[in-house]
Amino acid sequence: MARFRLKSCIGFIALPLLVLIITLVLKAFFPEDSSFHSSGEVKVNLRPTASQNQWGYNKKSEQTKMNDRAQSDTETELESTLRKFPPPNYYLHAFYYVWYGNPRFDGKYIHWDHPQLPHWDAKVAQEYPQGRHKPPDDIGANYYPSLGPYSSRDPSVLEAHMQQLRTAAIGVIAVSWYPPSTKDDNGEQIDDIMPSLLAVAHKYHIKVAFHIEPYKGRDEFNMFTNVKYIIEKYGEHPAFFRYRTNAGKLLPLFYVYDSYLMNSEQWAKLLKHTDSSSIRDTPYDGIFIALLVEEKHKREILTAGFDGFYTYFATNGFTYGSTQRNWVSIKAFCDDNDLIFIPSVGPGYIDTSVRPWNFKNTRNRINGKYYETSLSAALESRPDFISITSFNEWHEGTQIETAVPKTGQSVYLDYLPNKPTIYLEITRKWAAIFGGERRRWQD
């Protein structure tokens, strides 16, 4: 009996001690002031729902998998790696491209062999070279990626990209997307890459939004069909980005590139509650963000029923929307009309490898100063989100992905005298500043 009492006492002492240890471990993984928790607000779909069976992430199976992974050296190594990164900021988005290919994974080079596009004036066009680039030494970019002319299907590339994104504290990638039956002018179909991308993004606690491109024949009817396709195929995945609106709805966010190519009457059929064919208040409703180019587009976008603006272009002064001095007034318009404002910042711009005549729009990086000035201007407008143009749009020289010096048939620009990671580090710094400012604005 005495031995029984002793064991009971030990048990009563050990149980609270075990709870305390578990609590301390959990706090170490998720600090209370981390932007992973969005300052206490549940704005993103961080937790899978019970209906997520097609991806194997329902609550029961997830718990089983967590127990299994806890025994795995690989999972232990991943968790150790994740602790070295800053927490992801889900209000910081980066435009991401999966259209690259190489012979090993795709049978040929895709996009790295981008043609040199002729000027619209035939006389001017004659003054500049034309033809396709010839990788691997000659690629359609002014900078050279540290990973070489990679394939977006390469699992090691996806892994490296997610690590770079986490180094930069980026929480969401907005993936350039075309429907399964369509593609861009210089690439191949890309929708089949999405499952792999979502899986790797989830490992690194990164969310994926869709940046819907102006695919051939885009109209209000097939937009409904394609949004429905995206949500039905990918919407249950835990890496699929959703945002909780002021009305309390947890909805996917879609960027719509070149939205101005359809008139406001067409968009209204899809996005206005008053139309019988509207996507609103259906299982496929979402937050639809239009591209703001000209000043007149503000009113047109509002009339069309969009939920907000983004500016995309990394060239300050190229458009009304991308002109940084306009961002404060654009945000005021958004506030007055209950719209989301997402200014787009970039590290610089140069596309003369694919548009050899387009020197006018080049913006020098000035060793990171151009990028920091853009980020500062975005913060001044108190935006709802900030988007980065881009993680890896190499053709236009807007990438923050790591680049290396390279001399071949072409002499490439580089990030010297800084490290290849300089733009990831700048992003990380401003992600923390943005997180702090958001908390201050909410107080």
mmCIF file of N, CA and C in Angstrom, residues 298-400:
data_model
loop_
_atom_site.group_PDB
_atom_site.id
_atom_site.type_symbol
_atom_site.label_atom_id
_atom_site.label_comp_id
_atom_site.label_asym_id
_atom_site.label_seq_id
_atom_site.Cartn_x
_atom_site.Cartn_y
_atom_site.Cartn_z
ATOM 1 N N LYS A 298 -9.993 52.832 -61.628
ATOM 2 C CA LYS A 298 -10.483 52.774 -60.249
ATOM 3 C C LYS A 298 -11.998 52.653 -60.218
ATOM 4 N N ARG A 299 -12.664 53.567 -60.919
ATOM 5 C CA ARG A 299 -14.124 53.572 -60.938
ATOM 6 C C ARG A 299 -14.680 52.356 -61.679
ATOM 7 N N GLU A 300 -14.003 51.964 -62.761
ATOM 8 C CA GLU A 300 -14.458 50.800 -63.531
ATOM 9 C C GLU A 300 -14.360 49.518 -62.718
ATOM 10 N N ILE A 301 -13.286 49.377 -61.963
ATOM 11 C CA ILE A 301 -13.100 48.191 -61.129
ATOM 12 C C ILE A 301 -14.165 48.141 -60.038
ATOM 13 N N LEU A 302 -14.463 49.292 -59.464
ATOM 14 C CA LEU A 302 -15.521 49.363 -58.446
ATOM 15 C C LEU A 302 -16.863 48.972 -59.045
ATOM 16 N N THR A 303 -17.177 49.527 -60.198
ATOM 17 C CA THR A 303 -18.446 49.224 -60.869
ATOM 18 C C THR A 303 -18.546 47.751 -61.242
ATOM 19 N N ALA A 304 -17.419 47.149 -61.568
ATOM 20 C CA ALA A 304 -17.398 45.752 -62.004
ATOM 21 C C ALA A 304 -17.663 44.768 -60.871
ATOM 22 N N GLY A 305 -17.511 45.216 -59.629
ATOM 23 C CA GLY A 305 -17.771 44.331 -58.502
ATOM 24 C C GLY A 305 -16.547 43.644 -57.930
ATOM 25 N N PHE A 306 -15.344 44.087 -58.327
ATOM 26 C CA PHE A 306 -14.127 43.526 -57.752
ATOM 27 C C PHE A 306 -14.010 43.902 -56.271
ATOM 28 N N ASP A 307 -13.135 43.193 -55.577
ATOM 29 C CA ASP A 307 -12.949 43.415 -54.143
ATOM 30 C C ASP A 307 -11.736 44.275 -53.829
ATOM 31 N N GLY A 308 -10.928 44.599 -54.847
ATOM 32 C CA GLY A 308 -9.759 45.420 -54.582
ATOM 33 C C GLY A 308 -8.872 45.569 -55.798
ATOM 34 N N PHE A 309 -7.729 46.276 -55.570
ATOM 35 C CA PHE A 309 -6.760 46.570 -56.630
ATOM 36 C C PHE A 309 -5.403 45.979 -56.259
ATOM 37 N N TYR A 310 -4.619 45.644 -57.282
ATOM 38 C CA TYR A 310 -3.177 45.508 -57.126
ATOM 39 C C TYR A 310 -2.519 46.193 -58.317
ATOM 40 N N THR A 311 -1.223 46.482 -58.219
ATOM 41 C CA THR A 311 -0.591 47.339 -59.228
ATOM 42 C C THR A 311 0.444 46.603 -60.086
ATOM 43 N N TYR A 312 0.906 45.483 -59.690
ATOM 44 C CA TYR A 312 1.823 44.548 -60.326
ATOM 45 C C TYR A 312 3.169 45.133 -60.768
ATOM 46 N N PHE A 313 3.198 46.112 -61.636
ATOM 47 C CA PHE A 313 4.434 46.494 -62.325
ATOM 48 C C PHE A 313 5.492 47.050 -61.365
ATOM 49 N N ALA A 314 6.726 46.589 -61.566
ATOM 50 C CA ALA A 314 7.832 46.979 -60.687
ATOM 51 C C ALA A 314 8.499 48.272 -61.126
ATOM 52 N N THR A 315 8.033 48.848 -62.225
ATOM 53 C CA THR A 315 8.618 50.082 -62.752
ATOM 54 C C THR A 315 7.841 51.287 -62.225
ATOM 55 N N ASN A 316 8.426 52.005 -61.288
ATOM 56 C CA ASN A 316 7.807 53.214 -60.753
ATOM 57 C C ASN A 316 7.623 54.222 -61.888
ATOM 58 N N GLY A 317 6.378 54.683 -62.083
ATOM 59 C CA GLY A 317 6.086 55.656 -63.124
ATOM 60 C C GLY A 317 5.627 55.053 -64.441
ATOM 61 N N PHE A 318 5.683 53.723 -64.569
ATOM 62 C CA PHE A 318 5.279 53.082 -65.821
ATOM 63 C C PHE A 318 3.783 53.249 -66.069
ATOM 64 N N THR A 319 2.969 53.071 -65.029
ATOM 65 C CA THR A 319 1.523 53.263 -65.120
ATOM 66 C C THR A 319 1.072 54.143 -63.957
ATOM 67 N N TYR A 320 -0.177 54.570 -64.024
ATOM 68 C CA TYR A 320 -0.752 55.303 -62.888
ATOM 69 C C TYR A 320 -0.690 54.446 -61.630
ATOM 70 N N GLY A 321 -1.076 53.178 -61.761
ATOM 71 C CA GLY A 321 -1.112 52.294 -60.601
ATOM 72 C C GLY A 321 0.258 51.998 -60.029
ATOM 73 N N SER A 322 1.270 51.884 -60.881
ATOM 74 C CA SER A 322 2.604 51.541 -60.384
ATOM 75 C C SER A 322 3.416 52.763 -59.967
ATOM 76 N N THR A 323 2.839 53.949 -60.065
ATOM 77 C CA THR A 323 3.527 55.172 -59.654
ATOM 78 C C THR A 323 3.368 55.344 -58.147
ATOM 79 N N GLN A 324 4.458 55.255 -57.435
ATOM 80 C CA GLN A 324 4.393 55.149 -55.974
ATOM 81 C C GLN A 324 3.785 56.366 -55.289
ATOM 82 N N ARG A 325 3.939 57.536 -55.865
ATOM 83 C CA ARG A 325 3.374 58.731 -55.224
ATOM 84 C C ARG A 325 1.845 58.718 -55.253
ATOM 85 N N ASN A 326 1.249 57.833 -56.056
ATOM 86 C CA ASN A 326 -0.213 57.747 -56.123
ATOM 87 C C ASN A 326 -0.809 56.790 -55.093
ATOM 88 N N TRP A 327 0.029 56.030 -54.402
ATOM 89 C CA TRP A 327 -0.489 54.943 -53.582
ATOM 90 C C TRP A 327 -1.319 55.421 -52.381
ATOM 91 N N VAL A 328 -0.947 56.514 -51.782
ATOM 92 C CA VAL A 328 -1.723 57.014 -50.635
ATOM 93 C C VAL A 328 -3.137 57.387 -51.067
ATOM 94 N N SER A 329 -3.266 58.070 -52.203
ATOM 95 C CA SER A 329 -4.605 58.459 -52.669
ATOM 96 C C SER A 329 -5.397 57.252 -53.157
ATOM 97 N N ILE A 330 -4.719 56.279 -53.746
ATOM 98 C CA ILE A 330 -5.418 55.057 -54.170
ATOM 99 C C ILE A 330 -5.958 54.325 -52.944
ATOM 100 N N LYS A 331 -5.161 54.259 -51.888
ATOM 101 C CA LYS A 331 -5.622 53.610 -50.652
ATOM 102 C C LYS A 331 -6.813 54.363 -50.066
ATOM 103 N N ALA A 332 -6.807 55.684 -50.146
ATOM 104 C CA ALA A 332 -7.940 56.468 -49.645
ATOM 105 C C ALA A 332 -9.209 56.133 -50.421
ATOM 106 N N PHE A 333 -9.088 55.996 -51.744
ATOM 107 C CA PHE A 333 -10.229 55.594 -52.575
ATOM 108 C C PHE A 333 -10.738 54.223 -52.145
ATOM 109 N N CYS A 334 -9.811 53.311 -51.896
ATOM 110 C CA CYS A 334 -10.196 51.968 -51.457
ATOM 111 C C CYS A 334 -10.919 52.013 -50.111
ATOM 112 N N ASP A 335 -10.393 52.797 -49.183
ATOM 113 C CA ASP A 335 -11.036 52.913 -47.872
ATOM 114 C C ASP A 335 -12.448 53.468 -47.986
ATOM 115 N N ASP A 336 -12.630 54.436 -48.868
ATOM 116 C CA ASP A 336 -13.948 55.048 -49.042
ATOM 117 C C ASP A 336 -14.957 54.089 -49.669
ATOM 118 N N ASN A 337 -14.454 53.078 -50.380
ATOM 119 C CA ASN A 337 -15.350 52.184 -51.121
ATOM 120 C C ASN A 337 -15.246 50.727 -50.676
ATOM 121 N N ASP A 338 -14.663 50.518 -49.487
ATOM 122 C CA ASP A 338 -14.573 49.181 -48.898
ATOM 123 C C ASP A 338 -13.861 48.209 -49.840
ATOM 124 N N LEU A 339 -12.729 48.655 -50.376
ATOM 125 C CA LEU A 339 -11.920 47.829 -51.275
ATOM 126 C C LEU A 339 -10.563 47.534 -50.628
ATOM 127 N N ILE A 340 -9.955 46.446 -51.043
ATOM 128 C CA ILE A 340 -8.614 46.064 -50.594
ATOM 129 C C ILE A 340 -7.581 46.717 -51.509
ATOM 130 N N PHE A 341 -6.508 47.243 -50.919
ATOM 131 C CA PHE A 341 -5.426 47.798 -51.730
ATOM 132 C C PHE A 341 -4.153 46.996 -51.512
ATOM 133 N N ILE A 342 -3.563 46.522 -52.619
ATOM 134 C CA ILE A 342 -2.341 45.728 -52.567
ATOM 135 C C ILE A 342 -1.309 46.338 -53.522
ATOM 136 N N PRO A 343 -0.482 47.271 -53.042
ATOM 137 C CA PRO A 343 0.569 47.812 -53.911
ATOM 138 C C PRO A 343 1.610 46.731 -54.201
ATOM 139 N N SER A 344 2.196 46.803 -55.379
ATOM 140 C CA SER A 344 3.216 45.828 -55.780
ATOM 141 C C SER A 344 4.580 46.504 -55.821
ATOM 142 N N VAL A 345 5.539 45.931 -55.124
ATOM 143 C CA VAL A 345 6.884 46.482 -55.056
ATOM 144 C C VAL A 345 7.846 45.541 -55.773
ATOM 145 N N GLY A 346 8.957 46.087 -56.265
ATOM 146 C CA GLY A 346 9.935 45.252 -56.946
ATOM 147 C C GLY A 346 11.341 45.767 -56.731
ATOM 148 N N PRO A 347 12.344 44.911 -56.957
ATOM 149 C CA PRO A 347 13.739 45.287 -56.713
ATOM 150 C C PRO A 347 14.352 46.104 -57.836
ATOM 151 N N GLY A 348 13.656 46.183 -58.983
ATOM 152 C CA GLY A 348 14.160 46.871 -60.160
ATOM 153 C C GLY A 348 13.450 46.312 -61.379
ATOM 154 N N TYR A 349 13.870 46.745 -62.554
ATOM 155 C CA TYR A 349 13.248 46.232 -63.782
ATOM 156 C C TYR A 349 14.237 46.347 -64.935
ATOM 157 N N ILE A 350 14.385 45.239 -65.670
ATOM 158 C CA ILE A 350 15.123 45.282 -66.937
ATOM 159 C C ILE A 350 14.703 44.066 -67.761
ATOM 160 N N ASP A 351 14.217 44.335 -68.975
ATOM 161 C CA ASP A 351 13.729 43.247 -69.832
ATOM 162 C C ASP A 351 14.360 43.278 -71.219
ATOM 163 N N THR A 352 15.537 43.898 -71.337
ATOM 164 C CA THR A 352 16.131 44.075 -72.668
ATOM 165 C C THR A 352 16.644 42.766 -73.270
ATOM 166 N N SER A 353 16.678 41.692 -72.503
ATOM 167 C CA SER A 353 17.033 40.395 -73.083
ATOM 168 C C SER A 353 15.898 39.858 -73.949
ATOM 169 N N VAL A 354 14.653 40.262 -73.653
ATOM 170 C CA VAL A 354 13.509 39.814 -74.450
ATOM 171 C C VAL A 354 12.851 40.964 -75.209
ATOM 172 N N ARG A 355 13.055 42.201 -74.748
ATOM 173 C CA ARG A 355 12.596 43.397 -75.462
ATOM 174 C C ARG A 355 13.801 44.323 -75.603
ATOM 175 N N PRO A 356 14.692 44.050 -76.539
ATOM 176 C CA PRO A 356 15.978 44.756 -76.603
ATOM 177 C C PRO A 356 15.869 46.257 -76.832
ATOM 178 N N TRP A 357 14.703 46.738 -77.198
ATOM 179 C CA TRP A 357 14.469 48.154 -77.466
ATOM 180 C C TRP A 357 13.884 48.902 -76.258
ATOM 181 N N ASN A 358 13.604 48.186 -75.154
ATOM 182 C CA ASN A 358 12.825 48.768 -74.057
ATOM 183 C C ASN A 358 13.700 49.330 -72.941
ATOM 184 N N PHE A 359 14.649 50.186 -73.266
ATOM 185 C CA PHE A 359 15.508 50.784 -72.246
ATOM 186 C C PHE A 359 14.739 51.776 -71.366
ATOM 187 N N LYS A 360 13.682 52.345 -71.906
ATOM 188 C CA LYS A 360 12.946 53.397 -71.187
ATOM 189 C C LYS A 360 12.431 52.929 -69.837
ATOM 190 N N ASN A 361 12.017 51.674 -69.754
ATOM 191 C CA ASN A 361 11.397 51.193 -68.521
ATOM 192 C C ASN A 361 12.373 50.526 -67.561
ATOM 193 N N THR A 362 13.644 50.493 -67.904
ATOM 194 C CA THR A 362 14.638 49.925 -66.992
ATOM 195 C C THR A 362 14.724 50.757 -65.716
ATOM 196 N N ARG A 363 14.767 50.062 -64.590
ATOM 197 C CA ARG A 363 14.972 50.715 -63.296
ATOM 198 C C ARG A 363 16.135 50.018 -62.596
ATOM 199 N N ASN A 364 17.197 50.768 -62.344
ATOM 200 C CA ASN A 364 18.400 50.227 -61.729
ATOM 201 C C ASN A 364 18.124 49.823 -60.276
ATOM 202 N N ARG A 365 18.687 48.713 -59.868
ATOM 203 C CA ARG A 365 18.474 48.223 -58.496
ATOM 204 C C ARG A 365 19.203 49.060 -57.447
ATOM 205 N N ILE A 366 20.247 49.736 -57.828
ATOM 206 C CA ILE A 366 21.035 50.589 -56.927
ATOM 207 C C ILE A 366 21.385 49.824 -55.644
ATOM 208 N N ASN A 367 21.846 48.585 -55.830
ATOM 209 C CA ASN A 367 22.283 47.750 -54.701
ATOM 210 C C ASN A 367 21.214 47.609 -53.608
ATOM 211 N N GLY A 368 19.962 47.526 -54.027
ATOM 212 C CA GLY A 368 18.877 47.299 -53.079
ATOM 213 C C GLY A 368 18.113 48.541 -52.674
ATOM 214 N N LYS A 369 18.638 49.729 -53.006
ATOM 215 C CA LYS A 369 17.976 50.971 -52.569
ATOM 216 C C LYS A 369 16.626 51.170 -53.265
ATOM 217 N N TYR A 370 16.564 50.800 -54.544
ATOM 218 C CA TYR A 370 15.288 50.944 -55.263
ATOM 219 C C TYR A 370 14.207 50.105 -54.580
ATOM 220 N N TYR A 371 14.550 48.898 -54.203
ATOM 221 C CA TYR A 371 13.601 47.986 -53.547
ATOM 222 C C TYR A 371 13.143 48.548 -52.203
ATOM 223 N N GLU A 372 14.078 49.018 -51.414
ATOM 224 C CA GLU A 372 13.729 49.538 -50.091
ATOM 225 C C GLU A 372 12.873 50.799 -50.192
ATOM 226 N N THR A 373 13.159 51.628 -51.194
ATOM 227 C CA THR A 373 12.320 52.815 -51.409
ATOM 228 C C THR A 373 10.895 52.408 -51.766
ATOM 229 N N SER A 374 10.753 51.378 -52.584
ATOM 230 C CA SER A 374 9.430 50.883 -52.970
ATOM 231 C C SER A 374 8.677 50.328 -51.762
ATOM 232 N N LEU A 375 9.367 49.569 -50.933
ATOM 233 C CA LEU A 375 8.737 48.994 -49.740
ATOM 234 C C LEU A 375 8.313 50.090 -48.764
ATOM 235 N N SER A 376 9.142 51.107 -48.627
ATOM 236 C CA SER A 376 8.807 52.228 -47.751
ATOM 237 C C SER A 376 7.560 52.961 -48.256
ATOM 238 N N ALA A 377 7.488 53.176 -49.575
ATOM 239 C CA ALA A 377 6.323 53.846 -50.161
ATOM 240 C C ALA A 377 5.057 53.015 -49.970
ATOM 241 N N ALA A 378 5.179 51.707 -50.089
ATOM 242 C CA ALA A 378 4.016 50.838 -49.885
ATOM 243 C C ALA A 378 3.518 50.944 -48.448
ATOM 244 N N LEU A 379 4.422 50.904 -47.489
ATOM 245 C CA LEU A 379 4.024 50.995 -46.076
ATOM 246 C C LEU A 379 3.357 52.321 -45.749
ATOM 247 N N GLU A 380 3.831 53.377 -46.401
ATOM 248 C CA GLU A 380 3.264 54.705 -46.148
ATOM 249 C C GLU A 380 1.768 54.751 -46.467
ATOM 250 N N SER A 381 1.326 53.911 -47.404
ATOM 251 C CA SER A 381 -0.094 53.911 -47.787
ATOM 252 C C SER A 381 -0.957 53.060 -46.856
ATOM 253 N N ARG A 382 -0.339 52.402 -45.875
ATOM 254 C CA ARG A 382 -1.054 51.493 -44.967
ATOM 255 C C ARG A 382 -1.862 50.444 -45.743
ATOM 256 N N PRO A 383 -1.201 49.643 -46.530
ATOM 257 C CA PRO A 383 -1.917 48.692 -47.394
ATOM 258 C C PRO A 383 -2.495 47.523 -46.611
ATOM 259 N N ASP A 384 -3.433 46.828 -47.234
ATOM 260 C CA ASP A 384 -3.992 45.624 -46.627
ATOM 261 C C ASP A 384 -3.014 44.462 -46.755
ATOM 262 N N PHE A 385 -2.386 44.351 -47.902
ATOM 263 C CA PHE A 385 -1.316 43.404 -48.166
ATOM 264 C C PHE A 385 -0.241 44.151 -48.960
ATOM 265 N N ILE A 386 0.937 43.554 -49.062
ATOM 266 C CA ILE A 386 1.953 44.014 -50.005
ATOM 267 C C ILE A 386 2.290 42.839 -50.913
ATOM 268 N N SER A 387 2.361 43.095 -52.211
ATOM 269 C CA SER A 387 2.762 42.057 -53.162
ATOM 270 C C SER A 387 4.120 42.413 -53.751
ATOM 271 N N ILE A 388 4.907 41.376 -54.038
ATOM 272 C CA ILE A 388 6.256 41.558 -54.550
ATOM 273 C C ILE A 388 6.323 41.073 -55.993
ATOM 274 N N THR A 389 6.735 41.931 -56.865
ATOM 275 C CA THR A 389 6.953 41.602 -58.280
ATOM 276 C C THR A 389 8.458 41.599 -58.524
ATOM 277 N N SER A 390 9.076 40.429 -58.420
ATOM 278 C CA SER A 390 8.477 39.117 -58.298
ATOM 279 C C SER A 390 9.473 38.215 -57.581
ATOM 280 N N PHE A 391 9.075 36.967 -57.319
ATOM 281 C CA PHE A 391 10.085 36.021 -56.844
ATOM 282 C C PHE A 391 10.972 35.568 -58.002
ATOM 283 N N ASN A 392 10.373 35.267 -59.157
ATOM 284 C CA ASN A 392 11.192 34.666 -60.224
ATOM 285 C C ASN A 392 10.701 34.966 -61.638
ATOM 286 N N GLU A 393 10.325 36.220 -61.906
ATOM 287 C CA GLU A 393 10.037 36.604 -63.291
ATOM 288 C C GLU A 393 11.355 37.095 -63.897
ATOM 289 N N TRP A 394 12.167 36.140 -64.365
ATOM 290 C CA TRP A 394 13.518 36.436 -64.829
ATOM 291 C C TRP A 394 13.535 37.247 -66.116
ATOM 292 N N HIS A 395 12.528 37.086 -66.966
ATOM 293 C CA HIS A 395 12.524 37.804 -68.246
ATOM 294 C C HIS A 395 12.506 39.316 -68.044
ATOM 295 N N GLU A 396 11.873 39.766 -66.978
ATOM 296 C CA GLU A 396 11.721 41.204 -66.747
ATOM 297 C C GLU A 396 12.664 41.708 -65.662
ATOM 298 N N GLY A 397 13.537 40.841 -65.184
ATOM 299 C CA GLY A 397 14.544 41.267 -64.224
ATOM 300 C C GLY A 397 13.974 41.771 -62.917
ATOM 301 N N THR A 398 12.817 41.241 -62.519
ATOM 302 C CA THR A 398 12.203 41.683 -61.263
ATOM 303 C C THR A 398 12.407 40.672 -60.145
ATOM 304 N N GLN A 399 13.180 39.628 -60.383
ATOM 305 C CA GLN A 399 13.306 38.536 -59.428
ATOM 306 C C GLN A 399 14.060 38.949 -58.164
ATOM 307 N N ILE A 400 13.627 38.351 -57.035
ATOM 308 C CA ILE A 400 14.412 38.431 -55.802
ATOM 309 C C ILE A 400 15.089 37.093 -55.526
#
